[in-house]
Amino acid sequence: MTSEVTLGISRIKLRNPWHLMSTGFGSGLFPWMPGTVGSLAAIPLWCLMILLPWQLYSLVVMLAICLGIYACHQTAKDMGVHDHGCIVWDEFVGMWITLMALPVNDWRWVLAGFLLFRVLDIWKPWPIRWFDREVQGGVGIMIDDIIAGIVGAGLIYGLGHYWPLF
């Protein structure tokens, strides 16, 4: 780990609400695969969100995007490192977008959505990769995962409605 990255982590203060949010309530501080851990940590909140009418669920996701842009930007600025691995709020939002399209709320579909989102987020096929490289700041941190979530939702929808797995 480079000294810049180590120094960046030392600047995280979980008492700061923006740091707490952008690190996925601390889940992004896990030392191995923080993006995967952050994506997993998003699922319990999703379990609460699915109790809402879809319009309110959508509103919560939009609010999470707006707040996430600011929180991730501020945390990256405070850390002195753009899009540090411990910033996982973007994974939370991407997971919530992917899971919006599940055909049924079944653990196998949740697992499929999780795996699909992680593959898209790690592999970053076009256009996800372009946004990841070209857009900076809080928007840049969030946008690639938002697009991965949208692509994941489209794929899950297609799988569930045109080629049911379960």
Tab-separated table of N, CA and C in Angstrom:
chain	number	residue	atom	x	y	z
A	1	MET	N	0.844	-1.172	0.000
A	1	MET	CA	0.000	0.000	0.000
A	1	MET	C	0.892	1.239	0.000
A	2	THR	N	0.620	2.170	-0.896
A	2	THR	CA	1.443	3.367	-0.967
A	2	THR	C	1.177	4.263	0.230
A	3	SER	N	2.139	5.126	0.501
A	3	SER	CA	1.976	6.018	1.652
A	3	SER	C	0.814	6.987	1.452
A	4	GLU	N	0.551	7.395	0.182
A	4	GLU	CA	-0.564	8.296	-0.091
A	4	GLU	C	-1.892	7.629	0.265
A	5	VAL	N	-2.040	6.350	-0.105
A	5	VAL	CA	-3.267	5.620	0.195
A	5	VAL	C	-3.413	5.412	1.697
A	6	THR	N	-2.314	5.019	2.361
A	6	THR	CA	-2.328	4.821	3.814
A	6	THR	C	-2.669	6.121	4.525
A	7	LEU	N	-2.045	7.208	4.080
A	7	LEU	CA	-2.322	8.513	4.674
A	7	LEU	C	-3.791	8.884	4.460
A	8	GLY	N	-4.332	8.581	3.265
A	8	GLY	CA	-5.731	8.877	2.980
A	8	GLY	C	-6.667	8.186	3.945
A	9	ILE	N	-6.435	6.894	4.205
A	9	ILE	CA	-7.284	6.152	5.137
A	9	ILE	C	-7.193	6.738	6.534
A	10	SER	N	-6.021	7.186	6.916
A	10	SER	CA	-5.866	7.753	8.262
A	10	SER	C	-6.664	9.044	8.432
A	11	ARG	N	-7.064	9.646	7.332
A	11	ARG	CA	-7.845	10.890	7.388
A	11	ARG	C	-9.354	10.649	7.491
A	12	ILE	N	-9.782	9.387	7.414
A	12	ILE	CA	-11.208	9.059	7.545
A	12	ILE	C	-11.609	9.178	9.009
A	13	LYS	N	-12.650	9.915	9.254
A	13	LYS	CA	-13.210	10.087	10.595
A	13	LYS	C	-14.674	9.673	10.538
A	14	LEU	N	-15.000	8.528	11.105
A	14	LEU	CA	-16.363	8.027	11.018
A	14	LEU	C	-17.361	8.870	11.807
A	15	ARG	N	-16.873	9.801	12.626
A	15	ARG	CA	-17.776	10.751	13.286
A	15	ARG	C	-18.267	11.803	12.297
A	16	ASN	N	-17.548	11.962	11.201
A	16	ASN	CA	-17.968	12.876	10.140
A	16	ASN	C	-19.061	12.166	9.334
A	17	PRO	N	-20.279	12.733	9.273
A	17	PRO	CA	-21.375	12.021	8.590
A	17	PRO	C	-21.106	11.746	7.113
A	18	TRP	N	-20.345	12.613	6.427
A	18	TRP	CA	-20.028	12.382	5.007
A	18	TRP	C	-19.060	11.217	4.864
A	19	HIS	N	-18.090	11.116	5.768
A	19	HIS	CA	-17.151	9.999	5.742
A	19	HIS	C	-17.888	8.696	6.062
A	20	LEU	N	-18.761	8.763	7.074
A	20	LEU	CA	-19.518	7.572	7.473
A	20	LEU	C	-20.369	7.067	6.308
A	21	MET	N	-21.034	7.988	5.644
A	21	MET	CA	-21.888	7.610	4.519
A	21	MET	C	-21.053	7.078	3.356
A	22	SER	N	-20.027	7.810	2.963
A	22	SER	CA	-19.262	7.422	1.772
A	22	SER	C	-18.506	6.115	1.959
A	23	THR	N	-18.173	5.768	3.195
A	23	THR	CA	-17.522	4.476	3.446
A	23	THR	C	-18.548	3.372	3.699
A	24	GLY	N	-19.788	3.636	3.389
A	24	GLY	CA	-20.826	2.618	3.567
A	24	GLY	C	-20.971	2.205	5.012
A	25	PHE	N	-20.996	3.221	5.904
A	25	PHE	CA	-21.121	3.005	7.346
A	25	PHE	C	-19.946	2.181	7.879
A	26	GLY	N	-18.778	2.392	7.240
A	26	GLY	CA	-17.554	1.723	7.673
A	26	GLY	C	-17.248	0.439	6.927
A	27	SER	N	-18.186	-0.071	6.133
A	27	SER	CA	-17.949	-1.337	5.425
A	27	SER	C	-16.800	-1.228	4.421
A	28	GLY	N	-16.567	-0.044	3.888
A	28	GLY	CA	-15.485	0.157	2.930
A	28	GLY	C	-14.106	0.122	3.559
A	29	LEU	N	-14.046	0.132	4.873
A	29	LEU	CA	-12.756	0.074	5.561
A	29	LEU	C	-12.266	-1.359	5.743
A	30	PHE	N	-13.052	-2.341	5.293
A	30	PHE	CA	-12.617	-3.728	5.350
A	30	PHE	C	-11.346	-3.857	4.511
A	31	PRO	N	-10.316	-4.535	5.000
A	31	PRO	CA	-9.020	-4.520	4.304
A	31	PRO	C	-8.970	-5.271	2.972
A	32	TRP	N	-9.860	-6.206	2.738
A	32	TRP	CA	-9.847	-6.957	1.484
A	32	TRP	C	-11.159	-6.749	0.749
A	33	MET	N	-11.073	-6.491	-0.519
A	33	MET	CA	-12.240	-6.333	-1.391
A	33	MET	C	-13.302	-5.392	-0.814
A	34	PRO	N	-12.939	-4.147	-0.515
A	34	PRO	CA	-13.919	-3.248	0.104
A	34	PRO	C	-15.139	-2.988	-0.777
A	35	GLY	N	-14.980	-2.989	-2.096
A	35	GLY	CA	-16.132	-2.790	-2.976
A	35	GLY	C	-17.124	-3.927	-2.876
A	36	THR	N	-16.618	-5.137	-2.782
A	36	THR	CA	-17.481	-6.310	-2.635
A	36	THR	C	-18.166	-6.291	-1.270
A	37	VAL	N	-17.411	-5.953	-0.232
A	37	VAL	CA	-17.993	-5.864	1.115
A	37	VAL	C	-19.044	-4.757	1.148
A	38	GLY	N	-18.756	-3.623	0.512
A	38	GLY	CA	-19.738	-2.540	0.448
A	38	GLY	C	-21.005	-2.960	-0.284
A	39	SER	N	-20.836	-3.711	-1.374
A	39	SER	CA	-22.010	-4.199	-2.114
A	39	SER	C	-22.845	-5.140	-1.252
A	40	LEU	N	-22.183	-5.987	-0.493
A	40	LEU	CA	-22.907	-6.879	0.431
A	40	LEU	C	-23.609	-6.088	1.528
A	41	ALA	N	-22.929	-5.061	2.031
A	41	ALA	CA	-23.503	-4.241	3.109
A	41	ALA	C	-24.729	-3.466	2.638
A	42	ALA	N	-24.866	-3.256	1.340
A	42	ALA	CA	-26.031	-2.549	0.803
A	42	ALA	C	-27.296	-3.397	0.865
A	43	ILE	N	-27.147	-4.715	0.917
A	43	ILE	CA	-28.303	-5.611	0.840
A	43	ILE	C	-29.244	-5.480	2.048
A	44	PRO	N	-28.763	-5.417	3.295
A	44	PRO	CA	-29.719	-5.241	4.406
A	44	PRO	C	-30.548	-3.960	4.290
A	45	LEU	N	-29.936	-2.870	3.830
A	45	LEU	CA	-30.723	-1.640	3.635
A	45	LEU	C	-31.729	-1.825	2.510
A	46	TRP	N	-31.321	-2.539	1.468
A	46	TRP	CA	-32.233	-2.841	0.372
A	46	TRP	C	-33.443	-3.622	0.887
A	47	CYS	N	-33.207	-4.559	1.821
A	47	CYS	CA	-34.309	-5.345	2.392
A	47	CYS	C	-35.345	-4.443	3.059
A	48	LEU	N	-34.907	-3.338	3.615
A	48	LEU	CA	-35.844	-2.361	4.186
A	48	LEU	C	-36.486	-1.524	3.084
A	49	MET	N	-35.692	-1.157	2.084
A	49	MET	CA	-36.199	-0.304	1.009
A	49	MET	C	-37.297	-0.984	0.197
A	50	ILE	N	-37.247	-2.312	0.048
A	50	ILE	CA	-38.259	-2.987	-0.770
A	50	ILE	C	-39.631	-3.006	-0.096
A	51	LEU	N	-39.674	-2.609	1.165
A	51	LEU	CA	-40.960	-2.485	1.844
A	51	LEU	C	-41.695	-1.219	1.403
A	52	LEU	N	-40.974	-0.317	0.752
A	52	LEU	CA	-41.553	0.947	0.290
A	52	LEU	C	-42.251	0.749	-1.053
A	53	PRO	N	-43.237	1.589	-1.371
A	53	PRO	CA	-43.780	1.586	-2.738
A	53	PRO	C	-42.647	1.930	-3.717
A	54	TRP	N	-42.718	1.416	-4.942
A	54	TRP	CA	-41.612	1.603	-5.884
A	54	TRP	C	-41.310	3.078	-6.148
A	55	GLN	N	-42.326	3.942	-6.077
A	55	GLN	CA	-42.082	5.365	-6.303
A	55	GLN	C	-41.189	5.942	-5.194
A	56	LEU	N	-41.466	5.548	-3.960
A	56	LEU	CA	-40.668	6.026	-2.833
A	56	LEU	C	-39.274	5.395	-2.865
A	57	TYR	N	-39.194	4.119	-3.223
A	57	TYR	CA	-37.897	3.448	-3.401
A	57	TYR	C	-37.058	4.230	-4.403
A	58	SER	N	-37.653	4.589	-5.540
A	58	SER	CA	-36.942	5.350	-6.579
A	58	SER	C	-36.481	6.699	-6.049
A	59	LEU	N	-37.330	7.346	-5.266
A	59	LEU	CA	-36.977	8.633	-4.671
A	59	LEU	C	-35.802	8.483	-3.708
A	60	VAL	N	-35.798	7.425	-2.905
A	60	VAL	CA	-34.688	7.159	-1.985
A	60	VAL	C	-33.394	6.968	-2.767
A	61	VAL	N	-33.454	6.235	-3.873
A	61	VAL	CA	-32.257	6.020	-4.703
A	61	VAL	C	-31.768	7.351	-5.283
A	62	MET	N	-32.684	8.171	-5.766
A	62	MET	CA	-32.279	9.473	-6.313
A	62	MET	C	-31.656	10.364	-5.236
A	63	LEU	N	-32.221	10.342	-4.041
A	63	LEU	CA	-31.660	11.106	-2.925
A	63	LEU	C	-30.277	10.557	-2.567
A	64	ALA	N	-30.136	9.232	-2.564
A	64	ALA	CA	-28.846	8.602	-2.269
A	64	ALA	C	-27.791	8.997	-3.305
A	65	ILE	N	-28.203	9.161	-4.550
A	65	ILE	CA	-27.274	9.607	-5.595
A	65	ILE	C	-26.833	11.038	-5.317
A	66	CYS	N	-27.788	11.917	-5.068
A	66	CYS	CA	-27.453	13.332	-4.833
A	66	CYS	C	-26.568	13.507	-3.605
A	67	LEU	N	-26.955	12.892	-2.496
A	67	LEU	CA	-26.137	12.989	-1.286
A	67	LEU	C	-24.787	12.299	-1.485
A	68	GLY	N	-24.796	11.189	-2.221
A	68	GLY	CA	-23.564	10.443	-2.469
A	68	GLY	C	-22.545	11.226	-3.278
A	69	ILE	N	-23.001	11.983	-4.241
A	69	ILE	CA	-22.081	12.804	-5.030
A	69	ILE	C	-21.333	13.758	-4.108
A	70	TYR	N	-22.071	14.420	-3.224
A	70	TYR	CA	-21.427	15.353	-2.304
A	70	TYR	C	-20.546	14.622	-1.293
A	71	ALA	N	-21.074	13.567	-0.680
A	71	ALA	CA	-20.330	12.848	0.367
A	71	ALA	C	-19.048	12.237	-0.189
A	72	CYS	N	-19.133	11.620	-1.349
A	72	CYS	CA	-17.951	10.982	-1.945
A	72	CYS	C	-16.920	12.026	-2.367
A	73	HIS	N	-17.392	13.136	-2.919
A	73	HIS	CA	-16.478	14.218	-3.294
A	73	HIS	C	-15.761	14.761	-2.066
A	74	GLN	N	-16.540	15.027	-1.025
A	74	GLN	CA	-15.960	15.603	0.198
A	74	GLN	C	-14.978	14.633	0.846
A	75	THR	N	-15.324	13.362	0.892
A	75	THR	CA	-14.439	12.369	1.511
A	75	THR	C	-13.155	12.213	0.701
A	76	ALA	N	-13.274	12.146	-0.615
A	76	ALA	CA	-12.076	12.038	-1.462
A	76	ALA	C	-11.189	13.267	-1.275
A	77	LYS	N	-11.805	14.428	-1.197
A	77	LYS	CA	-11.052	15.669	-0.977
A	77	LYS	C	-10.346	15.637	0.383
A	78	ASP	N	-11.056	15.216	1.419
A	78	ASP	CA	-10.469	15.141	2.757
A	78	ASP	C	-9.332	14.125	2.810
A	79	MET	N	-9.476	13.033	2.053
A	79	MET	CA	-8.451	11.987	2.028
A	79	MET	C	-7.252	12.376	1.165
A	80	GLY	N	-7.492	13.228	0.176
A	80	GLY	CA	-6.443	13.573	-0.770
A	80	GLY	C	-6.213	12.486	-1.812
A	81	VAL	N	-7.199	11.599	-1.977
A	81	VAL	CA	-7.108	10.493	-2.935
A	81	VAL	C	-8.451	10.388	-3.663
A	82	HIS	N	-8.422	10.487	-5.005
A	82	HIS	CA	-9.661	10.371	-5.774
A	82	HIS	C	-10.111	8.917	-5.834
A	83	ASP	N	-11.356	8.684	-5.519
A	83	ASP	CA	-12.007	7.373	-5.613
A	83	ASP	C	-11.220	6.260	-4.924
A	84	HIS	N	-10.857	6.515	-3.701
A	84	HIS	CA	-10.174	5.514	-2.881
A	84	HIS	C	-11.097	4.308	-2.712
A	85	GLY	N	-10.533	3.122	-2.600
A	85	GLY	CA	-11.305	1.895	-2.468
A	85	GLY	C	-12.243	1.857	-1.279
A	86	CYS	N	-11.939	2.624	-0.233
A	86	CYS	CA	-12.813	2.607	0.948
A	86	CYS	C	-14.095	3.399	0.733
A	87	ILE	N	-14.166	4.178	-0.333
A	87	ILE	CA	-15.386	4.918	-0.657
A	87	ILE	C	-16.292	3.951	-1.417
A	88	VAL	N	-17.355	3.492	-0.742
A	88	VAL	CA	-18.210	2.449	-1.317
A	88	VAL	C	-19.682	2.851	-1.422
A	89	TRP	N	-20.004	4.107	-1.156
A	89	TRP	CA	-21.406	4.515	-1.287
A	89	TRP	C	-21.889	4.301	-2.716
A	90	ASP	N	-20.989	4.451	-3.675
A	90	ASP	CA	-21.346	4.212	-5.069
A	90	ASP	C	-21.761	2.764	-5.291
A	91	GLU	N	-21.129	1.824	-4.589
A	91	GLU	CA	-21.543	0.414	-4.666
A	91	GLU	C	-22.927	0.208	-4.057
A	92	PHE	N	-23.214	0.902	-2.968
A	92	PHE	CA	-24.548	0.815	-2.372
A	92	PHE	C	-25.601	1.204	-3.416
A	93	VAL	N	-25.408	2.356	-4.020
A	93	VAL	CA	-26.388	2.866	-4.981
A	93	VAL	C	-26.478	1.949	-6.202
A	94	GLY	N	-25.334	1.509	-6.715
A	94	GLY	CA	-25.344	0.603	-7.870
A	94	GLY	C	-26.089	-0.691	-7.587
A	95	MET	N	-25.891	-1.235	-6.394
A	95	MET	CA	-26.607	-2.453	-6.002
A	95	MET	C	-28.110	-2.185	-5.939
A	96	TRP	N	-28.494	-1.079	-5.326
A	96	TRP	CA	-29.918	-0.773	-5.202
A	96	TRP	C	-30.575	-0.619	-6.564
A	97	ILE	N	-29.846	-0.033	-7.516
A	97	ILE	CA	-30.388	0.123	-8.869
A	97	ILE	C	-30.532	-1.247	-9.529
A	98	THR	N	-29.495	-2.078	-9.440
A	98	THR	CA	-29.573	-3.420	-10.023
A	98	THR	C	-30.730	-4.205	-9.421
A	99	LEU	N	-30.853	-4.169	-8.104
A	99	LEU	CA	-31.863	-4.978	-7.421
A	99	LEU	C	-33.287	-4.458	-7.627
A	100	MET	N	-33.433	-3.251	-8.182
A	100	MET	CA	-34.766	-2.722	-8.486
A	100	MET	C	-35.480	-3.592	-9.520
A	101	ALA	N	-34.716	-4.284	-10.347
A	101	ALA	CA	-35.299	-4.999	-11.481
A	101	ALA	C	-35.512	-6.487	-11.226
A	102	LEU	N	-35.335	-6.935	-10.002
A	102	LEU	CA	-35.529	-8.359	-9.727
A	102	LEU	C	-36.961	-8.776	-10.062
A	103	PRO	N	-37.117	-9.910	-10.732
A	103	PRO	CA	-38.480	-10.344	-11.058
A	103	PRO	C	-39.267	-10.775	-9.823
A	104	VAL	N	-38.569	-11.353	-8.835
A	104	VAL	CA	-39.177	-11.715	-7.557
A	104	VAL	C	-38.116	-11.515	-6.473
A	105	ASN	N	-38.575	-11.251	-5.276
A	105	ASN	CA	-37.647	-11.083	-4.157
A	105	ASN	C	-37.313	-12.450	-3.573
A	106	ASP	N	-36.343	-13.086	-4.171
A	106	ASP	CA	-35.891	-14.417	-3.802
A	106	ASP	C	-34.373	-14.326	-3.648
A	107	TRP	N	-33.828	-15.017	-2.661
A	107	TRP	CA	-32.398	-14.910	-2.375
A	107	TRP	C	-31.544	-15.278	-3.583
A	108	ARG	N	-32.029	-16.170	-4.447
A	108	ARG	CA	-31.244	-16.556	-5.629
A	108	ARG	C	-31.148	-15.411	-6.622
A	109	TRP	N	-32.227	-14.651	-6.750
A	109	TRP	CA	-32.192	-13.478	-7.623
A	109	TRP	C	-31.316	-12.377	-7.024
A	110	VAL	N	-31.367	-12.230	-5.702
A	110	VAL	CA	-30.496	-11.248	-5.040
A	110	VAL	C	-29.037	-11.631	-5.279
A	111	LEU	N	-28.716	-12.907	-5.144
A	111	LEU	CA	-27.351	-13.377	-5.406
A	111	LEU	C	-26.962	-13.128	-6.862
A	112	ALA	N	-27.871	-13.420	-7.780
A	112	ALA	CA	-27.594	-13.167	-9.206
A	112	ALA	C	-27.354	-11.681	-9.452
A	113	GLY	N	-28.174	-10.826	-8.844
A	113	GLY	CA	-27.987	-9.378	-8.992
A	113	GLY	C	-26.670	-8.915	-8.408
A	114	PHE	N	-26.333	-9.432	-7.238
A	114	PHE	CA	-25.063	-9.093	-6.594
A	114	PHE	C	-23.892	-9.484	-7.488
A	115	LEU	N	-23.884	-10.727	-7.960
A	115	LEU	CA	-22.773	-11.206	-8.797
A	115	LEU	C	-22.683	-10.422	-10.110
A	116	LEU	N	-23.822	-10.158	-10.720
A	116	LEU	CA	-23.846	-9.406	-11.972
A	116	LEU	C	-23.308	-7.991	-11.760
A	117	PHE	N	-23.779	-7.332	-10.712
A	117	PHE	CA	-23.293	-5.975	-10.437
A	117	PHE	C	-21.785	-5.972	-10.175
A	118	ARG	N	-21.293	-6.932	-9.380
A	118	ARG	CA	-19.852	-6.980	-9.077
A	118	ARG	C	-19.032	-7.201	-10.331
A	119	VAL	N	-19.484	-8.089	-11.216
A	119	VAL	CA	-18.764	-8.323	-12.476
A	119	VAL	C	-18.708	-7.039	-13.294
A	120	LEU	N	-19.831	-6.361	-13.423
A	120	LEU	CA	-19.869	-5.105	-14.187
A	120	LEU	C	-19.000	-4.032	-13.544
A	121	ASP	N	-19.031	-3.948	-12.205
A	121	ASP	CA	-18.264	-2.926	-11.501
A	121	ASP	C	-16.763	-3.193	-11.573
A	122	ILE	N	-16.361	-4.444	-11.543
A	122	ILE	CA	-14.929	-4.777	-11.603
A	122	ILE	C	-14.423	-4.741	-13.040
A	123	TRP	N	-15.147	-5.365	-13.946
A	123	TRP	CA	-14.721	-5.463	-15.341
A	123	TRP	C	-14.827	-4.113	-16.059
A	124	LYS	N	-15.868	-3.353	-15.752
A	124	LYS	CA	-16.145	-2.047	-16.331
A	124	LYS	C	-16.138	-2.057	-17.867
A	125	PRO	N	-17.076	-2.802	-18.470
A	125	PRO	CA	-17.158	-2.761	-19.933
A	125	PRO	C	-17.613	-1.375	-20.397
A	126	TRP	N	-17.408	-1.076	-21.688
A	126	TRP	CA	-17.880	0.191	-22.237
A	126	TRP	C	-19.391	0.252	-22.060
A	127	PRO	N	-19.995	1.331	-21.692
A	127	PRO	CA	-19.491	2.681	-21.478
A	127	PRO	C	-19.067	2.953	-20.030
A	128	ILE	N	-19.201	1.958	-19.171
A	128	ILE	CA	-18.876	2.155	-17.752
A	128	ILE	C	-17.443	2.620	-17.598
A	129	ARG	N	-16.509	1.975	-18.317
A	129	ARG	CA	-15.087	2.313	-18.222
A	129	ARG	C	-14.821	3.757	-18.665
A	130	TRP	N	-15.501	4.191	-19.711
A	130	TRP	CA	-15.291	5.554	-20.201
A	130	TRP	C	-15.655	6.560	-19.110
A	131	PHE	N	-16.798	6.381	-18.489
A	131	PHE	CA	-17.215	7.294	-17.422
A	131	PHE	C	-16.260	7.238	-16.236
A	132	ASP	N	-15.798	6.033	-15.900
A	132	ASP	CA	-14.861	5.867	-14.783
A	132	ASP	C	-13.582	6.657	-15.019
A	133	ARG	N	-13.109	6.679	-16.259
A	133	ARG	CA	-11.844	7.354	-16.582
A	133	ARG	C	-11.989	8.848	-16.840
A	134	GLU	N	-13.130	9.250	-17.373
A	134	GLU	CA	-13.257	10.622	-17.868
A	134	GLU	C	-13.939	11.601	-16.921
A	135	VAL	N	-14.714	11.123	-15.984
A	135	VAL	CA	-15.480	12.021	-15.111
A	135	VAL	C	-14.813	12.034	-13.734
A	136	GLN	N	-14.573	13.214	-13.217
A	136	GLN	CA	-13.868	13.377	-11.944
A	136	GLN	C	-14.817	13.839	-10.844
A	137	GLY	N	-14.271	13.938	-9.640
A	137	GLY	CA	-15.024	14.454	-8.493
A	137	GLY	C	-16.062	13.458	-7.993
A	138	GLY	N	-17.006	13.969	-7.242
A	138	GLY	CA	-18.056	13.124	-6.687
A	138	GLY	C	-18.912	12.471	-7.754
A	139	VAL	N	-19.181	13.208	-8.826
A	139	VAL	CA	-19.945	12.632	-9.938
A	139	VAL	C	-19.164	11.477	-10.550
A	140	GLY	N	-17.858	11.661	-10.720
A	140	GLY	CA	-17.022	10.609	-11.287
A	140	GLY	C	-16.973	9.361	-10.430
A	141	ILE	N	-16.961	9.543	-9.116
A	141	ILE	CA	-16.948	8.393	-8.206
A	141	ILE	C	-18.261	7.621	-8.331
A	142	MET	N	-19.360	8.325	-8.452
A	142	MET	CA	-20.680	7.697	-8.451
A	142	MET	C	-21.118	7.164	-9.818
A	143	ILE	N	-20.771	7.864	-10.904
A	143	ILE	CA	-21.413	7.604	-12.193
A	143	ILE	C	-21.143	6.212	-12.758
A	144	ASP	N	-19.930	5.685	-12.600
A	144	ASP	CA	-19.658	4.364	-13.180
A	144	ASP	C	-20.490	3.285	-12.495
A	145	ASP	N	-20.714	3.417	-11.197
A	145	ASP	CA	-21.529	2.431	-10.481
A	145	ASP	C	-23.015	2.618	-10.767
A	146	ILE	N	-23.432	3.853	-10.999
A	146	ILE	CA	-24.820	4.097	-11.393
A	146	ILE	C	-25.082	3.425	-12.740
A	147	ILE	N	-24.160	3.601	-13.683
A	147	ILE	CA	-24.329	2.992	-15.005
A	147	ILE	C	-24.236	1.469	-14.907
A	148	ALA	N	-23.303	0.960	-14.094
A	148	ALA	CA	-23.225	-0.489	-13.878
A	148	ALA	C	-24.540	-1.008	-13.290
A	149	GLY	N	-25.134	-0.248	-12.381
A	149	GLY	CA	-26.416	-0.629	-11.805
A	149	GLY	C	-27.531	-0.643	-12.838
A	150	ILE	N	-27.538	0.347	-13.726
A	150	ILE	CA	-28.556	0.407	-14.781
A	150	ILE	C	-28.390	-0.761	-15.748
A	151	VAL	N	-27.154	-1.032	-16.162
A	151	VAL	CA	-26.888	-2.167	-17.056
A	151	VAL	C	-27.270	-3.471	-16.351
A	152	GLY	N	-26.876	-3.589	-15.076
A	152	GLY	CA	-27.234	-4.780	-14.302
A	152	GLY	C	-28.738	-4.955	-14.195
A	153	ALA	N	-29.452	-3.858	-13.968
A	153	ALA	CA	-30.914	-3.923	-13.878
A	153	ALA	C	-31.511	-4.390	-15.203
A	154	GLY	N	-30.990	-3.868	-16.297
A	154	GLY	CA	-31.481	-4.286	-17.615
A	154	GLY	C	-31.245	-5.766	-17.867
A	155	LEU	N	-30.074	-6.246	-17.493
A	155	LEU	CA	-29.756	-7.665	-17.681
A	155	LEU	C	-30.600	-8.557	-16.770
A	156	ILE	N	-30.759	-8.147	-15.517
A	156	ILE	CA	-31.595	-8.915	-14.582
A	156	ILE	C	-33.040	-8.940	-15.064
A	157	TYR	N	-33.519	-7.803	-15.535
A	157	TYR	CA	-34.889	-7.744	-16.057
A	157	TYR	C	-35.045	-8.717	-17.222
A	158	GLY	N	-34.096	-8.672	-18.146
A	158	GLY	CA	-34.149	-9.571	-19.299
A	158	GLY	C	-34.091	-11.029	-18.891
A	159	LEU	N	-33.191	-11.351	-17.981
A	159	LEU	CA	-33.088	-12.736	-17.498
A	159	LEU	C	-34.393	-13.182	-16.824
A	160	GLY	N	-34.923	-12.331	-15.978
A	160	GLY	CA	-36.105	-12.691	-15.204
A	160	GLY	C	-37.379	-12.784	-16.010
A	161	HIS	N	-37.500	-11.953	-17.021
A	161	HIS	CA	-38.755	-11.901	-17.756
A	161	HIS	C	-38.733	-12.684	-19.064
A	162	TYR	N	-37.538	-12.900	-19.619
A	162	TYR	CA	-37.461	-13.589	-20.899
A	162	TYR	C	-36.750	-14.930	-20.829
A	163	TRP	N	-36.022	-15.166	-19.720
A	163	TRP	CA	-35.302	-16.418	-19.535
A	163	TRP	C	-35.245	-16.700	-18.047
A	164	PRO	N	-36.378	-17.051	-17.450
A	164	PRO	CA	-36.420	-17.231	-15.995
A	164	PRO	C	-35.465	-18.316	-15.516
A	165	LEU	N	-34.678	-17.968	-14.512
A	165	LEU	CA	-33.718	-18.909	-13.956
A	165	LEU	C	-34.324	-19.742	-12.835
A	166	PHE	N	-35.208	-19.138	-12.071
A	166	PHE	CA	-35.745	-19.799	-10.876
A	166	PHE	C	-37.250	-19.767	-10.889
